């Protein structure tokens, strides 16, 4: 057998990336129709059976540019404001491409591993939680799981047990509001606590947890010998951006020695806006906090961070226990003192022991690139602009006779609706309005319910969300609302 090289090209990145870059720039002009329009064509072209013979890199790039990129996601459009997700900025996209090529894993003593920790420290500093240490994971779902894994470890260790080694031997409870993200319930399921162990506490009319109901639920469980594992506060609910009374919840947690977790997947960056910064008081009481750089910070998707007071507790919660295939790869047991002479001699910080992922991409470089590019100042301006946009809509809706504000915005989400006395069923009107709005492919908010009423819900988090988008959405809602008002009366 001759020593034939693999057919796959592993060079020529400069031309490959610039060709794809050209198609992406074209995509970002948003002159293309929605992917659904050409679905029959592209799905027929792409939907072939597994190719026995490859077409080569050139043709692959051609297909990416011609068939795939132009039929990409509406999430990247400037008028898309539905879910809390957004397109990556160029700096994050370039950084993630660089790491996939130059450092396919986050461990080993490389500059990439170094940036993993540095960027976590930068985030902690920016959010005034520099006493906490972080670990990245793929998203808020896993970040909540990791944090609550720490909570479970802590609660059981306090009664002399190791739940991750030995399993659970008693009923437990987690406390969160009825507006909490359902990844809290899923985490409880995965951790063996059970989804039903999550006590969903009622909210007030602002979507914030009812402190009295929380207190009663804790007292009742304590009286019944149920082990409290965590109290979870929302720093910005997914639905409306409501912020729970973090300080009061933290104090209650400390009073009963319960782990205090803050879910800031979406809303933690909100604190950069002075107008709402005081709503984050009490964060210093948190045992764990999560944030999704891939939401409000504009990172490419697949990046969340869990911050904890003590990373060793995560290690005890998530250790795989020593494994030969890892440790044996850099065996220095025969040495008197381990010597580090090569990046392979050092795993760097063992993030793989602080969570549920072993193989994982370098995410720090993305956060680093984003912060290096625009600084805290740039992110602060963005957050303020987005909070402004929600307030522009709110103020306009309050004074316009055909609009109704359903909830005063706390962060960058605004819940409002078209309103008229000519049509009885306003839910139906707004539902139809929303469908037409989205079909027009320019302004794409989501809907939600506030106090039982169907609301139009724009959520602004993207780097390309600019103030004109708020004005444009208001204009479009009024125009469509008046059309429907005449059709439905
Ligand atoms: C989005 C969100 C999550 C889940 O995050 P993913 O990154 O989508 O996994 C959890 N909590 C809150 C409050 C969220 O907004």
Short mmCIF file of C-alpha atoms in Angstrom, two decimals, residues 159-325:
data_model
loop_
_atom_site.label_atom_id
_atom_site.label_comp_id
_atom_site.label_asym_id
_atom_site.label_seq_id
_atom_site.Cartn_x
_atom_site.Cartn_y
_atom_site.Cartn_z
CA UNK A 159 -26.24 15.99 54.91
CA UNK A 160 -23.17 13.85 54.37
CA UNK A 161 -24.03 12.25 51.05
CA UNK A 162 -22.55 12.25 47.55
CA UNK A 163 -25.52 12.24 45.17
CA UNK A 164 -23.47 12.01 41.98
CA UNK A 165 -21.68 8.88 43.21
CA UNK A 166 -24.46 7.21 45.17
CA UNK A 167 -27.72 8.55 43.77
CA UNK A 168 -30.57 10.15 45.63
CA UNK A 169 -32.22 8.82 48.76
CA UNK A 170 -34.91 11.39 49.50
CA UNK A 171 -37.37 13.78 47.91
CA UNK A 172 -36.10 17.22 46.98
CA UNK A 173 -37.47 20.55 45.81
CA UNK A 174 -36.38 23.38 43.53
CA UNK A 175 -38.22 26.71 43.69
CA UNK A 176 -38.76 28.84 40.59
CA UNK A 177 -41.51 31.06 39.29
CA UNK A 178 -44.25 29.97 36.92
CA UNK A 179 -42.44 32.12 34.32
CA UNK A 180 -39.15 30.21 34.64
CA UNK A 181 -37.62 28.65 31.57
CA UNK A 182 -38.61 25.00 31.31
CA UNK A 183 -34.98 23.94 31.14
CA UNK A 184 -35.18 24.22 34.92
CA UNK A 185 -37.72 21.38 34.93
CA UNK A 186 -35.69 19.41 32.42
CA UNK A 187 -32.54 19.85 34.50
CA UNK A 188 -34.41 18.52 37.52
CA UNK A 189 -35.46 15.52 35.43
CA UNK A 190 -31.95 14.81 34.16
CA UNK A 191 -30.46 15.21 37.63
CA UNK A 192 -32.82 12.57 39.01
CA UNK A 193 -34.68 15.06 41.20
CA UNK A 194 -37.73 14.78 38.97
CA UNK A 195 -39.44 17.50 36.99
CA UNK A 196 -42.23 17.53 39.56
CA UNK A 197 -39.80 18.51 42.26
CA UNK A 198 -39.82 22.00 40.74
CA UNK A 199 -42.29 24.10 42.69
CA UNK A 200 -43.62 26.65 40.23
CA UNK A 201 -44.43 29.64 42.36
CA UNK A 202 -47.08 32.14 41.26
CA UNK A 203 -46.11 35.55 39.86
CA UNK A 204 -47.47 39.03 40.40
CA UNK A 205 -48.97 41.03 37.52
CA UNK A 206 -45.44 42.09 36.48
CA UNK A 207 -44.32 38.51 35.95
CA UNK A 208 -42.11 38.50 39.07
CA UNK A 209 -42.18 35.73 41.66
CA UNK A 210 -44.57 36.20 44.58
CA UNK A 211 -42.25 36.29 47.61
CA UNK A 212 -44.91 35.27 50.09
CA UNK A 213 -45.91 32.23 48.03
CA UNK A 214 -42.21 31.32 47.73
CA UNK A 215 -41.68 31.57 51.46
CA UNK A 216 -44.73 29.40 52.15
CA UNK A 217 -43.62 26.74 49.70
CA UNK A 218 -40.18 26.53 51.32
CA UNK A 219 -41.67 26.35 54.82
CA UNK A 220 -44.09 23.64 53.83
CA UNK A 221 -41.38 21.46 52.29
CA UNK A 222 -39.08 21.95 55.28
CA UNK A 223 -41.90 20.85 57.57
CA UNK A 224 -42.33 17.72 55.43
CA UNK A 225 -38.64 16.75 55.43
CA UNK A 226 -38.23 17.53 51.77
CA UNK A 227 -34.69 18.62 50.94
CA UNK A 228 -34.53 22.05 49.25
CA UNK A 229 -31.95 21.99 46.47
CA UNK A 230 -32.17 25.47 44.96
CA UNK A 231 -34.08 28.72 44.74
CA UNK A 232 -33.99 29.97 41.15
CA UNK A 233 -34.41 33.64 40.24
CA UNK A 234 -35.04 34.92 36.71
CA UNK A 235 -32.87 37.82 35.67
CA UNK A 236 -35.07 38.47 32.65
CA UNK A 237 -37.79 35.97 31.82
CA UNK A 238 -37.96 34.64 28.28
CA UNK A 239 -41.58 35.67 27.90
CA UNK A 240 -41.58 39.28 29.00
CA UNK A 241 -38.11 40.10 30.35
CA UNK A 242 -39.37 40.34 33.95
CA UNK A 243 -36.70 40.36 36.66
CA UNK A 244 -37.51 38.58 39.92
CA UNK A 245 -36.75 40.28 43.27
CA UNK A 246 -33.21 38.90 43.26
CA UNK A 247 -32.09 40.41 46.56
CA UNK A 248 -35.10 39.17 48.54
CA UNK A 249 -34.87 35.71 47.01
CA UNK A 250 -31.15 35.57 47.76
CA UNK A 251 -31.76 36.57 51.37
CA UNK A 252 -34.42 33.91 51.78
CA UNK A 253 -32.07 31.33 50.28
CA UNK A 254 -29.22 32.32 52.65
CA UNK A 255 -31.55 32.27 55.63
CA UNK A 256 -32.32 28.60 54.96
CA UNK A 257 -28.90 27.68 53.56
CA UNK A 258 -30.36 26.90 50.16
CA UNK A 259 -28.32 27.22 46.96
CA UNK A 260 -29.29 30.42 45.13
CA UNK A 261 -29.25 30.23 41.32
CA UNK A 262 -29.87 33.13 38.94
CA UNK A 263 -30.96 32.36 35.39
CA UNK A 264 -29.67 35.30 33.36
CA UNK A 265 -29.46 33.40 30.06
CA UNK A 266 -31.15 36.28 28.30
CA UNK A 267 -31.22 39.15 30.74
CA UNK A 268 -27.95 39.29 32.64
CA UNK A 269 -26.40 41.84 30.21
CA UNK A 270 -29.36 44.11 31.02
CA UNK A 271 -27.44 45.30 34.06
CA UNK A 272 -25.13 47.26 31.77
CA UNK A 273 -28.01 49.75 31.42
CA UNK A 274 -27.88 52.09 34.41
CA UNK A 275 -31.64 52.57 34.30
CA UNK A 276 -32.25 48.98 35.39
CA UNK A 277 -28.94 48.12 37.08
CA UNK A 278 -30.46 48.27 40.57
CA UNK A 279 -32.86 45.46 39.64
CA UNK A 280 -29.85 43.16 39.76
CA UNK A 281 -29.08 43.87 43.40
CA UNK A 282 -28.54 40.65 45.29
CA UNK A 283 -26.52 38.99 42.56
CA UNK A 284 -23.66 38.91 45.05
CA UNK A 285 -25.69 36.34 47.03
CA UNK A 286 -25.84 33.91 44.12
CA UNK A 287 -24.12 30.54 44.30
CA UNK A 288 -24.54 30.15 40.54
CA UNK A 289 -25.45 32.43 37.65
CA UNK A 290 -25.83 31.66 33.98
CA UNK A 291 -25.66 33.88 30.90
CA UNK A 292 -25.89 33.06 27.18
CA UNK A 293 -23.31 35.01 25.18
CA UNK A 294 -25.16 33.69 22.12
CA UNK A 295 -28.23 35.71 23.06
CA UNK A 296 -27.80 39.38 23.95
CA UNK A 297 -24.04 39.49 23.40
CA UNK A 298 -24.20 38.45 19.74
CA UNK A 299 -21.89 35.41 19.90
CA UNK A 300 -22.27 32.59 17.39
CA UNK A 301 -24.71 30.01 18.69
CA UNK A 302 -23.55 27.28 21.06
CA UNK A 303 -22.13 29.42 23.87
CA UNK A 304 -23.42 29.71 27.43
CA UNK A 305 -21.55 30.27 30.67
CA UNK A 306 -22.25 28.94 34.16
CA UNK A 307 -20.60 30.87 36.99
CA UNK A 308 -20.21 29.36 40.45
CA UNK A 309 -18.63 30.36 43.71
CA UNK A 310 -16.66 27.14 43.91
CA UNK A 311 -15.76 25.17 40.77
CA UNK A 312 -14.61 22.24 42.88
CA UNK A 313 -18.22 21.47 43.65
CA UNK A 314 -18.87 21.10 39.92
CA UNK A 315 -15.91 18.77 39.74
CA UNK A 316 -17.41 16.56 42.43
CA UNK A 317 -20.81 16.71 40.73
CA UNK A 318 -19.59 15.89 37.23
CA UNK A 319 -16.31 13.99 37.55
CA UNK A 320 -15.93 10.92 35.37
CA UNK A 321 -13.41 9.73 37.96
CA UNK A 322 -9.87 9.04 36.69
CA UNK A 323 -9.80 7.41 33.25
CA UNK A 324 -6.72 5.86 31.64
CA UNK A 325 -7.56 7.11 28.19
#
